Each structure stands twice: as C-alpha cells, then as structure tokens.
CSV table of C-alpha atoms in Angstrom, one decimal:
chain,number,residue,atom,x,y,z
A,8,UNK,CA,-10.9,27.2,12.9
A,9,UNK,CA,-11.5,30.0,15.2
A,10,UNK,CA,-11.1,32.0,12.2
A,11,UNK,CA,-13.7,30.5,10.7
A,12,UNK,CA,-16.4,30.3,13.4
A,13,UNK,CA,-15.8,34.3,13.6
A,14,UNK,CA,-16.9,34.6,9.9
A,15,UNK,CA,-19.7,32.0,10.8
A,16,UNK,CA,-18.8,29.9,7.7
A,17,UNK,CA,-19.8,27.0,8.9
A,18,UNK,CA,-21.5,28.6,11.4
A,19,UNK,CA,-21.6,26.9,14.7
A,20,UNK,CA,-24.6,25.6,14.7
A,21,UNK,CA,-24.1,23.8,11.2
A,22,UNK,CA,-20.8,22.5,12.3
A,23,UNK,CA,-22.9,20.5,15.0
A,24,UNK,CA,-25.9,19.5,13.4
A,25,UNK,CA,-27.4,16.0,14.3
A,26,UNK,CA,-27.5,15.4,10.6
A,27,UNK,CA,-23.3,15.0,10.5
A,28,UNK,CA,-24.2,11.7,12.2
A,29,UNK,CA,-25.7,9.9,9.3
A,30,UNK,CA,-24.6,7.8,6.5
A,31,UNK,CA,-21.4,9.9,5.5
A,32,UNK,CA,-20.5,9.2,9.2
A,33,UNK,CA,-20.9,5.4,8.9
A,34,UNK,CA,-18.7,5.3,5.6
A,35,UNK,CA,-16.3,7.8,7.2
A,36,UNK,CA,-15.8,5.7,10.5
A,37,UNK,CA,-15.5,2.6,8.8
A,38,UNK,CA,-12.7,3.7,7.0
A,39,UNK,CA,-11.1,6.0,10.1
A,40,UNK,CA,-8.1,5.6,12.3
A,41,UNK,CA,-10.3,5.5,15.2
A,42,UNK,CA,-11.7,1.9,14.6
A,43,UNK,CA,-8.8,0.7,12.9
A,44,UNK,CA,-7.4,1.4,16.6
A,45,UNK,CA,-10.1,-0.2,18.1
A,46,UNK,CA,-9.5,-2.9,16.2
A,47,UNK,CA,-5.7,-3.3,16.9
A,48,UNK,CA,-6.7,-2.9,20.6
A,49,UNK,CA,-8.9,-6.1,20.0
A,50,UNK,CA,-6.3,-7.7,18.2
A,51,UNK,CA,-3.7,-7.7,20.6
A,52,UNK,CA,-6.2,-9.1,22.9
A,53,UNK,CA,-6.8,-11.8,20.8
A,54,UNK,CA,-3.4,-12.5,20.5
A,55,UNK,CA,-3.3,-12.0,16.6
A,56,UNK,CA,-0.4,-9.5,16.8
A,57,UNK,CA,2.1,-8.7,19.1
A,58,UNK,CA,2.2,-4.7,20.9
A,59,UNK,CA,5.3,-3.4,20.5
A,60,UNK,CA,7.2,-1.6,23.1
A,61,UNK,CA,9.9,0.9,23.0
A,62,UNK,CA,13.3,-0.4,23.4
A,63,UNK,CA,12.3,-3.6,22.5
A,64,UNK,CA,12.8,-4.3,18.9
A,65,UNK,CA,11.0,-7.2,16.4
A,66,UNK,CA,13.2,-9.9,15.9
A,67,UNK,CA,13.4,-11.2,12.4
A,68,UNK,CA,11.0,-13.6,12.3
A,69,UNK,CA,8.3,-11.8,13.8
A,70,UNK,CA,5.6,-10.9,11.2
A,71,UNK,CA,5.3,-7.6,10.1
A,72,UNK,CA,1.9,-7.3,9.0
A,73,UNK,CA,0.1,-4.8,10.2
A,74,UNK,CA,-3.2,-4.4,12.1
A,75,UNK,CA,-4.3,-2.1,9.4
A,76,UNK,CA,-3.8,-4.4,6.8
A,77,UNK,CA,-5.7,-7.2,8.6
A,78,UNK,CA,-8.2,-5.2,9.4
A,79,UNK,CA,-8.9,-4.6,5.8
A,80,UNK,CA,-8.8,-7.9,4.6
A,81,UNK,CA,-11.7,-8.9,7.6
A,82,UNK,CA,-13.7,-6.2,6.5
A,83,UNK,CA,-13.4,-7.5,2.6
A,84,UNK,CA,-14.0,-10.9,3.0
A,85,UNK,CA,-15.6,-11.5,6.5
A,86,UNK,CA,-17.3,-8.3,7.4
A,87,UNK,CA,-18.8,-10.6,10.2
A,88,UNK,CA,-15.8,-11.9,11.9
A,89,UNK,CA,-16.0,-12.1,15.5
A,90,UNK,CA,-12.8,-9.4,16.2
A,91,UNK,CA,-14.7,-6.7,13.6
A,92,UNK,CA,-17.7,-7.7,16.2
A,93,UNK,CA,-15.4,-6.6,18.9
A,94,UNK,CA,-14.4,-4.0,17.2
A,95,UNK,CA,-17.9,-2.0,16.6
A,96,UNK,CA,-19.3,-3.5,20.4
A,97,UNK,CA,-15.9,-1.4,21.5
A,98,UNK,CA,-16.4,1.4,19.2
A,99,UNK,CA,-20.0,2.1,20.0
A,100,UNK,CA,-19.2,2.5,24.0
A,101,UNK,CA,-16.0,3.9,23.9
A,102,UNK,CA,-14.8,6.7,21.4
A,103,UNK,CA,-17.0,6.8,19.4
A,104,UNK,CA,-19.8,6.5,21.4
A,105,UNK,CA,-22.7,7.8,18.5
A,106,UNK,CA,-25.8,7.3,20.9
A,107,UNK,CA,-24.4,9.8,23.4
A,108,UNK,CA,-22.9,11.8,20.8
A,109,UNK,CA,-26.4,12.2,19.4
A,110,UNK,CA,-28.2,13.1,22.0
A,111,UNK,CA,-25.4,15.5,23.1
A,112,UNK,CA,-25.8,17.1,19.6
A,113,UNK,CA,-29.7,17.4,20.1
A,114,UNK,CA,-29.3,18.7,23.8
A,115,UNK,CA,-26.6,21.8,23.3
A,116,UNK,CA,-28.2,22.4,19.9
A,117,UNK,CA,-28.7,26.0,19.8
A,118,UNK,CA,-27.2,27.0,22.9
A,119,UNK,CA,-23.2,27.1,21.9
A,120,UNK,CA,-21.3,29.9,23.0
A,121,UNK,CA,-18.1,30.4,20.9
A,122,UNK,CA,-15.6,32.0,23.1
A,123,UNK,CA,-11.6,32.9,22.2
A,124,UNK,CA,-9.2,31.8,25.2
A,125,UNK,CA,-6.0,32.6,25.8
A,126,UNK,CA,-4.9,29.9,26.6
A,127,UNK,CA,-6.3,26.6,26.4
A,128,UNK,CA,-9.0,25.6,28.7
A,129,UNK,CA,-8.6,22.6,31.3
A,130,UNK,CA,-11.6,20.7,29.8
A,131,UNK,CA,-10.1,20.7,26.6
A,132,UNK,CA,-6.4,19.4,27.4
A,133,UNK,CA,-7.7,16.1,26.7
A,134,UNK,CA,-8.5,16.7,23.2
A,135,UNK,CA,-5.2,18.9,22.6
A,136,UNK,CA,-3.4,15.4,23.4
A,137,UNK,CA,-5.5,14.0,20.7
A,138,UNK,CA,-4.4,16.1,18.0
A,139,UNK,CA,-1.8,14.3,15.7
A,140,UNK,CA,-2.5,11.4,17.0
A,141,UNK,CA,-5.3,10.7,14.5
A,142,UNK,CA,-5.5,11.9,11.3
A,143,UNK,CA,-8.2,12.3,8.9
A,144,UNK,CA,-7.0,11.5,5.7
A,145,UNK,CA,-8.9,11.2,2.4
A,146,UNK,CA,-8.3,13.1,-0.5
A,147,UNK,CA,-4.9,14.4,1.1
A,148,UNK,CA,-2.4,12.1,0.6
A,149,UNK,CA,-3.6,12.2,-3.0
A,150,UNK,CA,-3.0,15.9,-3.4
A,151,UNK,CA,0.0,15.7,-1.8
A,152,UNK,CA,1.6,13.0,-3.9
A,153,UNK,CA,0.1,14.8,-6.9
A,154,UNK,CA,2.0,17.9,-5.9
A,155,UNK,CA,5.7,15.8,-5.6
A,156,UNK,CA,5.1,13.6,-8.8
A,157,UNK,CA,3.9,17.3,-10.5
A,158,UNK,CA,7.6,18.4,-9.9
A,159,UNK,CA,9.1,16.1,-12.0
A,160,UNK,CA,6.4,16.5,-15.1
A,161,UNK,CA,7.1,20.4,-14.8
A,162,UNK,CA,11.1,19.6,-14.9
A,163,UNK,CA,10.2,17.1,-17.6
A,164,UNK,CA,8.8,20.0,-19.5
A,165,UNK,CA,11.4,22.2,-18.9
A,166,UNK,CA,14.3,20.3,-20.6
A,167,UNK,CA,11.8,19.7,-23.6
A,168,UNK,CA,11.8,23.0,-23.9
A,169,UNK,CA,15.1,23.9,-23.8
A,170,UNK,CA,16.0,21.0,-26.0
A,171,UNK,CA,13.6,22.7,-28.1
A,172,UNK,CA,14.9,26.1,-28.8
B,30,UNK,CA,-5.7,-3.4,-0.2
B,31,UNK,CA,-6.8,0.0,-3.1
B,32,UNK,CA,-4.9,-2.0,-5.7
B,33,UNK,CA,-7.8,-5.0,-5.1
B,34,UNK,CA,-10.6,-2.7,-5.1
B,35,UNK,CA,-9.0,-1.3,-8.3
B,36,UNK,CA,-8.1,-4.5,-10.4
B,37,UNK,CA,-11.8,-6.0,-9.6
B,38,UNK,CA,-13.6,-2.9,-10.1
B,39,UNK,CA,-12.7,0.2,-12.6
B,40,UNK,CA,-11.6,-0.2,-16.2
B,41,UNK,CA,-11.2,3.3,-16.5
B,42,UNK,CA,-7.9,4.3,-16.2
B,43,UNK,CA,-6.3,7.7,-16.2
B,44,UNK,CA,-3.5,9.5,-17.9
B,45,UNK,CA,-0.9,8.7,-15.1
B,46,UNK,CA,-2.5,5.3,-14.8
B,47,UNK,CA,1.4,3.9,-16.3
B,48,UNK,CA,4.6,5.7,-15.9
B,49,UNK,CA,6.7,5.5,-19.1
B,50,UNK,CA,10.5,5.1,-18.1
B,51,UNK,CA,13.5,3.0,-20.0
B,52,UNK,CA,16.0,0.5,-18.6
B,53,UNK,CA,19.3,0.0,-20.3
B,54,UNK,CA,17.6,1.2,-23.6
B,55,UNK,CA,14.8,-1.1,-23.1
B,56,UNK,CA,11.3,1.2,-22.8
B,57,UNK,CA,9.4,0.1,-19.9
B,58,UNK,CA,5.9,0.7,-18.6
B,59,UNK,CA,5.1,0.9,-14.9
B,60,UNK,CA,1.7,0.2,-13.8
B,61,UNK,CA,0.3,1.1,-10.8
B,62,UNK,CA,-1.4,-2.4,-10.0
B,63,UNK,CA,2.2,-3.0,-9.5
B,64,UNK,CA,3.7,-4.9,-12.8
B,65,UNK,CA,5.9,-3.9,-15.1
B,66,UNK,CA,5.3,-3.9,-18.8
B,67,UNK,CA,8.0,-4.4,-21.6
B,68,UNK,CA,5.9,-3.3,-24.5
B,69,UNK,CA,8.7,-4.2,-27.3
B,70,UNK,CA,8.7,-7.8,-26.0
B,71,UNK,CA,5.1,-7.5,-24.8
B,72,UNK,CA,6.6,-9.1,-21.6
B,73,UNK,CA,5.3,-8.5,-18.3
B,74,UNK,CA,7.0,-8.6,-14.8
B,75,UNK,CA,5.5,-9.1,-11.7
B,76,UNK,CA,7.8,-9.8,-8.4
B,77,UNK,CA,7.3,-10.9,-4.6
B,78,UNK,CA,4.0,-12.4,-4.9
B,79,UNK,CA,4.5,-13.9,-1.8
B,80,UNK,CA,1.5,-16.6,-2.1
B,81,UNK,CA,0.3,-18.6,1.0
B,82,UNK,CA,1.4,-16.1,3.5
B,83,UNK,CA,-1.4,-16.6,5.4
B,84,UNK,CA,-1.2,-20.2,5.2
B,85,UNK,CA,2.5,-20.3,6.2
B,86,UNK,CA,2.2,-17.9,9.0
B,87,UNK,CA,-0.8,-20.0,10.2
B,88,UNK,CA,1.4,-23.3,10.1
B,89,UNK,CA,3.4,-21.7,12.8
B,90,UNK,CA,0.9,-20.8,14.6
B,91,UNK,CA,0.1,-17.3,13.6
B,92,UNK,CA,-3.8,-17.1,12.7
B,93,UNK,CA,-3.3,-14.5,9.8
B,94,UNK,CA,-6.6,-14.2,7.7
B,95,UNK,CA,-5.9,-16.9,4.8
B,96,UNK,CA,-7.6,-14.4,2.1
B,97,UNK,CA,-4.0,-13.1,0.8
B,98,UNK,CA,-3.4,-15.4,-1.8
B,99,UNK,CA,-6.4,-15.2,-3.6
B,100,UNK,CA,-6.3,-11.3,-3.7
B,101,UNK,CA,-3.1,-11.3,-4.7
B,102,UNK,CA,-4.0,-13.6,-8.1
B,103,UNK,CA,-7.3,-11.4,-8.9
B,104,UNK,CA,-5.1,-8.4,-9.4
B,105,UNK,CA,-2.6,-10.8,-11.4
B,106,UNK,CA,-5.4,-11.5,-13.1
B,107,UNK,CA,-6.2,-8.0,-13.6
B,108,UNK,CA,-2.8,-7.0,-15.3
B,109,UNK,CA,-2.4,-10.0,-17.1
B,110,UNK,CA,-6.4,-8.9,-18.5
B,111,UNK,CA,-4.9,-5.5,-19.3
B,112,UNK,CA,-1.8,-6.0,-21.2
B,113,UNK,CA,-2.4,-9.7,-22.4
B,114,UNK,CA,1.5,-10.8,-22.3
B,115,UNK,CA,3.2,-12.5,-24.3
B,116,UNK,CA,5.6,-13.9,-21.4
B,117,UNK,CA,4.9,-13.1,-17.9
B,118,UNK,CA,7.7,-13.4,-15.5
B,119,UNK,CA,7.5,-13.7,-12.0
B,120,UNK,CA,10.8,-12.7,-10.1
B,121,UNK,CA,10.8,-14.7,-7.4
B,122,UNK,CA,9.4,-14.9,-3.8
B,123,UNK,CA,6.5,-16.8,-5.9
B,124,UNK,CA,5.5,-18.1,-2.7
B,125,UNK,CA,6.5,-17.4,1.2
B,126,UNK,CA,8.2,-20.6,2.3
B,127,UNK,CA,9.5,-23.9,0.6
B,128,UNK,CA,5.8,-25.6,0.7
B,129,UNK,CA,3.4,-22.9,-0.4
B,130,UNK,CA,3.4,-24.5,-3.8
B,131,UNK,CA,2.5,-27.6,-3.1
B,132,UNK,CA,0.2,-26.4,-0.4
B,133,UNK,CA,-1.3,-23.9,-2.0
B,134,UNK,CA,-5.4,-25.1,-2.8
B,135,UNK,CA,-6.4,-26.1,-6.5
B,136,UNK,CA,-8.8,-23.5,-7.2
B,137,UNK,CA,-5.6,-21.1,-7.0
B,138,UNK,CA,-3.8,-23.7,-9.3
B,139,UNK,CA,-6.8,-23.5,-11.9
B,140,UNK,CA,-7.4,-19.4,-11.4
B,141,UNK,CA,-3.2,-19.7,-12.6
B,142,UNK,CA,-3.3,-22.5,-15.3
B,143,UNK,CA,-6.1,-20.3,-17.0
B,144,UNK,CA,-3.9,-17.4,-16.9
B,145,UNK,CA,-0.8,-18.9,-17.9
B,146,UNK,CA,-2.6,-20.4,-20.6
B,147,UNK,CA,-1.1,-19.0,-24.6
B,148,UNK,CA,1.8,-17.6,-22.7
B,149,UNK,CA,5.2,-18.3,-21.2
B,150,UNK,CA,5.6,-18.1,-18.0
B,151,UNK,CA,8.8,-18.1,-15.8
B,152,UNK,CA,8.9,-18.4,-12.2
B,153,UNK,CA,12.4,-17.0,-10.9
B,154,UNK,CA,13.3,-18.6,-7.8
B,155,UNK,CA,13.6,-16.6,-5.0
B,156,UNK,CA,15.3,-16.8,-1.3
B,157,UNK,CA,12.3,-18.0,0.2
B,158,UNK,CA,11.0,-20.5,-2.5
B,159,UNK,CA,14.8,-21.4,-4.3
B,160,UNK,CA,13.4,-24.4,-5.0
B,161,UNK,CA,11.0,-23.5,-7.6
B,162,UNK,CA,7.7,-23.9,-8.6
B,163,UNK,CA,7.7,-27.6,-9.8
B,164,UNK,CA,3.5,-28.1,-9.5
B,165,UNK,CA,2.9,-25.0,-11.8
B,166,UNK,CA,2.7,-24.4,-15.5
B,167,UNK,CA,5.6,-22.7,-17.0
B,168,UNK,CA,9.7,-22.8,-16.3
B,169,UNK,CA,11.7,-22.3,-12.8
B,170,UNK,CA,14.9,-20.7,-13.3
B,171,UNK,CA,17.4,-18.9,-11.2
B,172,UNK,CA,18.0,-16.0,-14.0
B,173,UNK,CA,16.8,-15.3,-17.0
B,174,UNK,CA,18.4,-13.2,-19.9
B,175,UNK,CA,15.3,-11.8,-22.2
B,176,UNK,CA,14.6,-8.6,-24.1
B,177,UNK,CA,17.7,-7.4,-23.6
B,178,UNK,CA,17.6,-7.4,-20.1
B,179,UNK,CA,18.5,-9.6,-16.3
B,180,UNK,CA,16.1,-10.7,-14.0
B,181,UNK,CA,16.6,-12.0,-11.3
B,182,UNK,CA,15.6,-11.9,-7.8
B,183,UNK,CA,18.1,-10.6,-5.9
B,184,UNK,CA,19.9,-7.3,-7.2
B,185,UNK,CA,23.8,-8.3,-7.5
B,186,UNK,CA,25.9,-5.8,-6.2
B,187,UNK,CA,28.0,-5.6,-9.7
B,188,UNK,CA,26.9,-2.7,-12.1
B,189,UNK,CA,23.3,-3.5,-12.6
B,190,UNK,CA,23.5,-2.6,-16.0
B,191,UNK,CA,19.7,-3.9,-17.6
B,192,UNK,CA,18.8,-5.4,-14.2
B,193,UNK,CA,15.4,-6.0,-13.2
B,194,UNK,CA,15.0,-7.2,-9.7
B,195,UNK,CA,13.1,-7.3,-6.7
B,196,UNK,CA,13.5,-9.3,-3.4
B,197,UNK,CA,14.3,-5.8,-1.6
B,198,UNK,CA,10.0,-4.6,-1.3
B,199,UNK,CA,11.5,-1.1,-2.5
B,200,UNK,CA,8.9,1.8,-1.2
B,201,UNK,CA,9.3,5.6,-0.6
B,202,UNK,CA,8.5,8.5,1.3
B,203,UNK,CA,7.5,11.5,-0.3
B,204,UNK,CA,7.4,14.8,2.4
B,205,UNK,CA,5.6,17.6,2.0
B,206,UNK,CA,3.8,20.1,4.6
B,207,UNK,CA,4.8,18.0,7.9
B,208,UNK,CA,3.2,14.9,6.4
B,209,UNK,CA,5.2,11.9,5.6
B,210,UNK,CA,3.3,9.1,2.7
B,211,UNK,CA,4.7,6.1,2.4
B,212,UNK,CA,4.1,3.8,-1.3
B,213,UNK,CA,5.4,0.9,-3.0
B,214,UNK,CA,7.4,1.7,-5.7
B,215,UNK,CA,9.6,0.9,-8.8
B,216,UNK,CA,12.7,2.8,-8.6
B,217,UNK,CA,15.3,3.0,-11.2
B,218,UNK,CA,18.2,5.1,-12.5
B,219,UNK,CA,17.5,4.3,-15.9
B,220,UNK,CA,20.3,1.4,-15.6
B,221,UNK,CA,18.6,-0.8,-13.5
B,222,UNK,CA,14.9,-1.6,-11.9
B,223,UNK,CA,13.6,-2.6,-8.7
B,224,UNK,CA,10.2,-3.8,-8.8
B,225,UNK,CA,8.0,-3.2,-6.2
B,226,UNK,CA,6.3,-6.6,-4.1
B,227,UNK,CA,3.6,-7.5,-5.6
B,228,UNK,CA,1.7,-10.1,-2.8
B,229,UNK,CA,-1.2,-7.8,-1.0
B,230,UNK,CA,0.6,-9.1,2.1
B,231,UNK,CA,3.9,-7.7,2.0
B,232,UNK,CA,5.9,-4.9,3.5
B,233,UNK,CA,8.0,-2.4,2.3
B,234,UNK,CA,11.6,-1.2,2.4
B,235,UNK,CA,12.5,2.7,2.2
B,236,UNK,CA,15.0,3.7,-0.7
B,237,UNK,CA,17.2,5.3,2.1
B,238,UNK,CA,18.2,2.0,3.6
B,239,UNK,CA,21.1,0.8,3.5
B,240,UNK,CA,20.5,-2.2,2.0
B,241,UNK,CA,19.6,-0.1,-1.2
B,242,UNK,CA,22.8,2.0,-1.1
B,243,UNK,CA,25.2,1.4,-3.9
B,244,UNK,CA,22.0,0.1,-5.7
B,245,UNK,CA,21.2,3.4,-7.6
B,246,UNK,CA,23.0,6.6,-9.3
B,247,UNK,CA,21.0,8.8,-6.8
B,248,UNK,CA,21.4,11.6,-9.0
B,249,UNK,CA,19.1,9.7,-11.9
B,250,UNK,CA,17.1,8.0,-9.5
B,251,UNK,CA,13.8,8.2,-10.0
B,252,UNK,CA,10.5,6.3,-7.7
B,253,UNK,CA,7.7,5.6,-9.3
B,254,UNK,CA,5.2,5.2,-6.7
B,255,UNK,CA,2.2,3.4,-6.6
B,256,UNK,CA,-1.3,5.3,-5.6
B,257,UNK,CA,-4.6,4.8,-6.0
B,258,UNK,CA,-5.2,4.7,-9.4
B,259,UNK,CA,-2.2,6.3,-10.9
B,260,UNK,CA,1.8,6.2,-10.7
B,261,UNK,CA,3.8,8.9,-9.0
B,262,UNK,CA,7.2,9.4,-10.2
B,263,UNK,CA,9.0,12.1,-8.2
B,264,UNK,CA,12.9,12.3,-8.2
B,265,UNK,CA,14.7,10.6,-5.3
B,266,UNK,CA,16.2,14.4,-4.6
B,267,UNK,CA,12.7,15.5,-4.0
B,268,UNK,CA,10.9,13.3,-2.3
B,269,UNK,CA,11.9,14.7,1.2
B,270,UNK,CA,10.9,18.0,-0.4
C-alpha cells in the first residue's frame, strides 16, 4: 500500500474521498464481517447462541448453527427483526460509526500527509491488531477456488493428451 | 444461503455449473445447488434435508429463525425444475427429529405433493428420522438398490462399491496463499459417493476427519465442491495446496 500511495495511484486524496461512503458502502457493509460481528455480539445478548470459550468445548447437543448463517436468514426474510435493529443502532455508534467517519473525511480532506515510518506508530497499534481479524472478501474466495479446481482440469487435459499420442 | 439466492433467481448457468464424475460405472452429474443427477436413470439424489430444524430446535427452547424449511424446498424445487426426475430420492435425515413430519405446516406438504407429483419418490430413513416419512407422498425405506447403485444413509464401512450416501455433511478445505475456504462437497473415488447435506441449515464435516477415514481411496479421491454458481472439483492431494 505504501507502495502505491508513493506512485499516487490511488492517490491519497482519492483513497479518502467522501464519495466512498455512498451506496457501494451500504451494500458493502451489509454484507461485511464487521456487522455480521455486531450482530453475533447482539445475539449472544439475546441469548440466541451460546459464546464459546477456550477450553471449553460444545457438547453434542448444542447447536451448531452459526451466527452468520442466522444472520442471513433475518436479513432474507425479516430484514426488520428487532436483533438486525440492534445490530445497525450498534453499528452506527460503534465501528462503524459513518456520521463521524464522514465528517472526519470532509475535515482532513486535503490536508493528509503520507509519511513512511520505521516502525509502526503508537496511534496505529490499534489498527495493526485489527488486521486478520476481518477480512474483506468478495470476489476472492472465487478466484482462489477457481485456481485449485483449475489444477485438476489442466491434469485432466494432460492425460487426454497423452492418451492421445 | 448463495444456493437460495441462486435456485430463486438465475437460470443461466455456466460451464462448471455440473461436475461430470462416474460411480461404479454409473455416470453421475453433480450440481452445485447440491443434488446429484443420474442421467441414465434420470434419477436424482438429494440428502440431509434436515426439514423443521428451526422448529425442533425451537421446541427445546432454542429460538432459531423458523424460515429453514421453506428455503430448503425452493431450491428442491429448483433442481427438481432443472432436471425434471424421473425418481428423486432423498437419502435420509428428511427431517431433524422423529416429529418434523408430522409437524411440519401444510403449505410445505403441498409445495412437496406438487413436486413429487409424475414421479417416484423415496424417502431413505435416516438416524434422526428412522421412522420414516409416513404423512408424505412416495416410499420410506431403509435402502434402496436402483440404477445400479446403494443408497443409503449411512456409509457402511464394507467396500462401498456403488454407494451413495450421506449422513456424514462431507465439506472441504481448499488452501491456497494463507487462506483456508471451506465448501460443501460431494466427494468420491469413483467407487463410492458422499453427497453433500442438502438442508440450508446444516453443518459441515471436513474430509480429513476421522470419521471419513477408511471411507475413500485417497489417491482417486476427488471433492467436488459447491460455490456460487459452479462446482469445484480439486483432488483430495491438492486441496491443502
């Protein structure tokens, strides 16, 4: 990324546009880690599902269904329920706080310095925790299956053509 | 839940939409809303439907949204649609628990009469409905020997030789580039095939457990996973990369 901003493509000032925070954003979150989080947060309040905690393992009869997965079927078929409520009331005032975001966007717009550090700055530690821990995946997985099921069609192809000559 | 969005929405399909594989001779077709298709036989298999999970978990006590059943049938719906079947059999775990078929609401008996309709249907009785499927149209049975081929729920543990089963929710993980994606699959070693669970609401169980070991020739074994809108197959061998 550093990389990037050096070459300026995106340049910095692109990158943080208000205009990231319209529609695309909407679609983007509803589908993102980060509310589907939320939501388990919410969930376990509610006492749908059970948190799990190391060392202590499901017992058999526990269900298995995931927050995820619930979370999907809400959206579906009661886009209203009152946990998906929860959910966005949570959302808006706590990660992904878009109000705050915006007029943060509007307020350091053109007055970003990009500077390289050494080593990684104290205000940023709690974003370095962050990393891994939600991913952003669309097209990805897609890609990446593609390449694994590709294998086998190339080896495929390969004995045809030896079984050919 | 992509299976749903897929069966109610898109008729186009693409190239990989079905994976063509063979089971004991028998040529198979896996399609990635999750059924298999015996084209010679034009039979289809479906397994683990797992209807009235909600309601079974919410009889217990467990508030799960009730909406599982219902999305489960429209992509039954959806395959039946697409390869109109001559038989369709359902390989058991029909329903969660002993009473989901009697419990289960009429409009889901209708939405299944009307599918069942011009066809035979066989309900295989699984561990958690062995008593089968009395209220429904078509035939309970613990095994069935059609098209040259076993079903049955649970795999046995003798050869396997033209077995199709389920019960086990087989899924796998392919790895590539630090990331780890988990699918529902069919897997098979050309001998026999383990369908993947077919009920919206139902886990998974990865191919290196060992309650799949001595299942599979590993060497031959081949998972054909379900994506989006098209099967994966990738060797057992390479799916850790």
């Amino acid at each position: 990324m550093g990389a990037a901003f050096r070459a300026r493509t995106p340049s910095l000032a692109q990158l943080f546009d208000e205009d990231m925070l319209g529609d695309d954003l909407e679609a983007w979150l509803n589908e993102s880690f980060l509310l589907k989080r939320t939501f388990r947060t919410c969930a376990v309040i509610a006492g749908l599902i059970d948190q799990r905690h190391p060392g202590k393992e499901k017992t058999g009869r526990q269900v298995t269904v995931s927050a995820d997965l619930i979370y999907d079927v809400l959206r579906m078929h009661e886009p209203d329920h009152i946990l998906l409520e929860a959910t966005r009331h949570d959302a808006a005032t706590g990660l992904l706080d878009i109000g705050r975001l915006g007029s943060m966007l509007k307020r350091i717009k053109g007055h970003i310095t990009h500077r390289r550090l050494d080593r990684i700055s104290p205000l940023a530690v709690p974003v370095m925790l962050e990393i891994g821990r939600e991913s952003v995946h669309g097209e990805a997985h897609d890609f990446l299956l593609t390449e694994a099921a590709d294998e086998l069609i190339i080896e495929a192809m390969g004995i045809g053509h030896t079984a050919g000559e | 839940m992509h299976r749903l969005i897929h069966a109610t929405s898109a008729t186009a399909t693409s190239a990989f939409f079905q994976a063509h594989t063979t089971v004991n001779g028998v040529a198979a077709i896996c399609d990635a809303l999750g059924g298999l298709f015996l084209p010679e036989t034009r039979t289809l298999v479906v397994s683990d439907l797992h209807l009235e999970k909600g309601s079974a978990f919410a009889r217990r006590g467990m508030m799960l949204p009730p909406y599982d059943t219902l999305a489960t049938l429209r992509i039954l719906e959806a395959i039946v649609a697409r390869h109109d079947p001559a038989t369709v059999i359902s390989l058991g775990d029909n329903f969660h628990d002993r009473r989901g078929s009697a419990a289960m609401p009429e409009t889901f008996r209708q939405m299944i009469a009307l599918m069942a309709r011009g066809r035979d249907w066989i309900w295989i009785n699984g561990n958690h409905d062995p008593d089968g499927a009395p209220s429904l149209p078509g035939a309970s049975m613990d095994e069935l020997r059609h098209a040259g081929l076993v079903f049955r729920h649970e795999p046995s543990m003798a050869d396997g030789l033209g077995e199709i089963a389920g019960h086990l929710h087989p899924s796998a993980t392919v790895r590539r580039r630090e990331r780890s994606i988990r699918r529902a699959c069919f897997a098979t070693d050309g001998k026999r095939l383990l369908m993947p669970a077919f009920g919206v609401t139902t886990g998974g169980l990865d191919l290196r457990h060992r309650a799949m070991s001595g299942l599979f020739e590993r060497e031959r074994l081949v998972a054909h996973m379900l994506g989006r809108d098209r099967i994966y197959s990738v060797r057992f061998a390479n799916l850790l990369g």
